Every structure is written in C-alpha cells, then in structure tokens.
mmCIF file of C-alpha atoms in Angstrom:
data_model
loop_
_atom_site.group_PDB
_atom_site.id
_atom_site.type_symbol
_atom_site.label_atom_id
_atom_site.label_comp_id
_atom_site.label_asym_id
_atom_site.label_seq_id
_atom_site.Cartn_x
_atom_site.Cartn_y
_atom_site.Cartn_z
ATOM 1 C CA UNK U 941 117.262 95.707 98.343
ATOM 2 C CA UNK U 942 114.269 93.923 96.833
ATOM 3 C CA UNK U 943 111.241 95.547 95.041
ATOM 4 C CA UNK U 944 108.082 95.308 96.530
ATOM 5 C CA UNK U 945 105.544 93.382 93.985
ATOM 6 C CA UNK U 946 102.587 94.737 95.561
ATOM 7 C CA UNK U 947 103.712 98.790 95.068
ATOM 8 C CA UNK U 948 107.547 98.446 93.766
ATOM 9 C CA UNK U 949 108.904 100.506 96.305
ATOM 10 C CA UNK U 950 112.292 99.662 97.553
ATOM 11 C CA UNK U 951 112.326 97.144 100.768
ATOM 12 C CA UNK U 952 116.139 97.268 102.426
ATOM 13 C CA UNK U 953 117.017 94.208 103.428
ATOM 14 C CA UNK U 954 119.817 94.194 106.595
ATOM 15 C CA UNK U 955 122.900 92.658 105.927
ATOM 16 C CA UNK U 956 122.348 90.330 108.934
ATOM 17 C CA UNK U 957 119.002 89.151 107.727
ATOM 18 C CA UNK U 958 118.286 85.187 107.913
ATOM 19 C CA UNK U 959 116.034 82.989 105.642
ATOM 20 C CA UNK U 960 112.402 82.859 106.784
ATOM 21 C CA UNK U 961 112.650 86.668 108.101
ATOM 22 C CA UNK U 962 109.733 88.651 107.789
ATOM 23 C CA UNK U 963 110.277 92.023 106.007
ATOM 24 C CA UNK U 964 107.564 95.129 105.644
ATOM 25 C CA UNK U 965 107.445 97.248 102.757
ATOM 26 C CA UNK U 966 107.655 100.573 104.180
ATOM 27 C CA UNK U 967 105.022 102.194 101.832
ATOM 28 C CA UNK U 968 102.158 99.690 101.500
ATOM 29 C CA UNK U 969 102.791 97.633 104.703
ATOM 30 C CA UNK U 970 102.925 94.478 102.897
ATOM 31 C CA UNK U 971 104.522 91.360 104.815
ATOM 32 C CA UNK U 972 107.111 89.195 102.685
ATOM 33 C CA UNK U 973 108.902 86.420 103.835
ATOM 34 C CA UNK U 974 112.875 86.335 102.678
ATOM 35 C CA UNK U 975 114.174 83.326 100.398
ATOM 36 C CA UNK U 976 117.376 82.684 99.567
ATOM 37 C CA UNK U 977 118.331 83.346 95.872
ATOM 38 C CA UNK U 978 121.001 83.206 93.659
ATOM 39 C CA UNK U 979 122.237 86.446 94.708
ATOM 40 C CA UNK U 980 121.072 87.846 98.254
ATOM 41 C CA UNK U 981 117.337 87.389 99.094
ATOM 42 C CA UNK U 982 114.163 87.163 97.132
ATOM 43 C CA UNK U 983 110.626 87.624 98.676
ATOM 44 C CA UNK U 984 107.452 85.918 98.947
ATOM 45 C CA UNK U 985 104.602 86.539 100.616
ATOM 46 C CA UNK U 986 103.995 86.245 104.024
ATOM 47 C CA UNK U 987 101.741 83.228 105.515
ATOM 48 C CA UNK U 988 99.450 85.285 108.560
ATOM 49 C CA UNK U 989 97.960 82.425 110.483
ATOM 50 C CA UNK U 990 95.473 84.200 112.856
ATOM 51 C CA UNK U 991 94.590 83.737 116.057
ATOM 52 C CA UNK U 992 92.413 81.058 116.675
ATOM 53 C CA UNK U 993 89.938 82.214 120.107
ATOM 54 C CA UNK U 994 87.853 79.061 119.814
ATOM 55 C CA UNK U 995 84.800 81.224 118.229
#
C-alpha cells in the first residue's frame, strides 16, 4: 500500500502490478502512476494527455 499525497488515504497496490500502471486513490480519485522503489512501488502523478479533436 502507498499513501495518497493528495488526501493520505490508503491506495492498495495488487501484487501483480507492473511499473508505469496507473492506480486511483479510492477517496479523492486522484491518478498516480507506479515507480519502482527500493521496496515495492512508489507513486507519482499521472501525465493525462487529452484528446486532441483538432479545435
């Protein structure tokens, strides 16, 4: 588990997880990206690259 920097709530990390996963925090919806660390995962934040409709 990792704590959310945004709201510290817990975010559960699956045992299967892979580098560059995306993970929510289940209270404040936040996206982080997992990193590998010294032990388990960290988190960043997530890039969103929106959509681009040519506007």
């Amino acid at each position: 588990m990792v704590k959310c920097p945004e709201c510290d709530a817990e975010i559960k990390v699956p045992a299967d997880s892979i580098e560059g996963e995306i993970v929510t925090c289940p209270d404040c919806g936040a996206s982080y990206e997992l990193v590998k660390a010294a032990e388990g995962f960290g988190i960043k934040p997530a890039q969103v690259v929106g959509e681009d409709w040519g506007q």
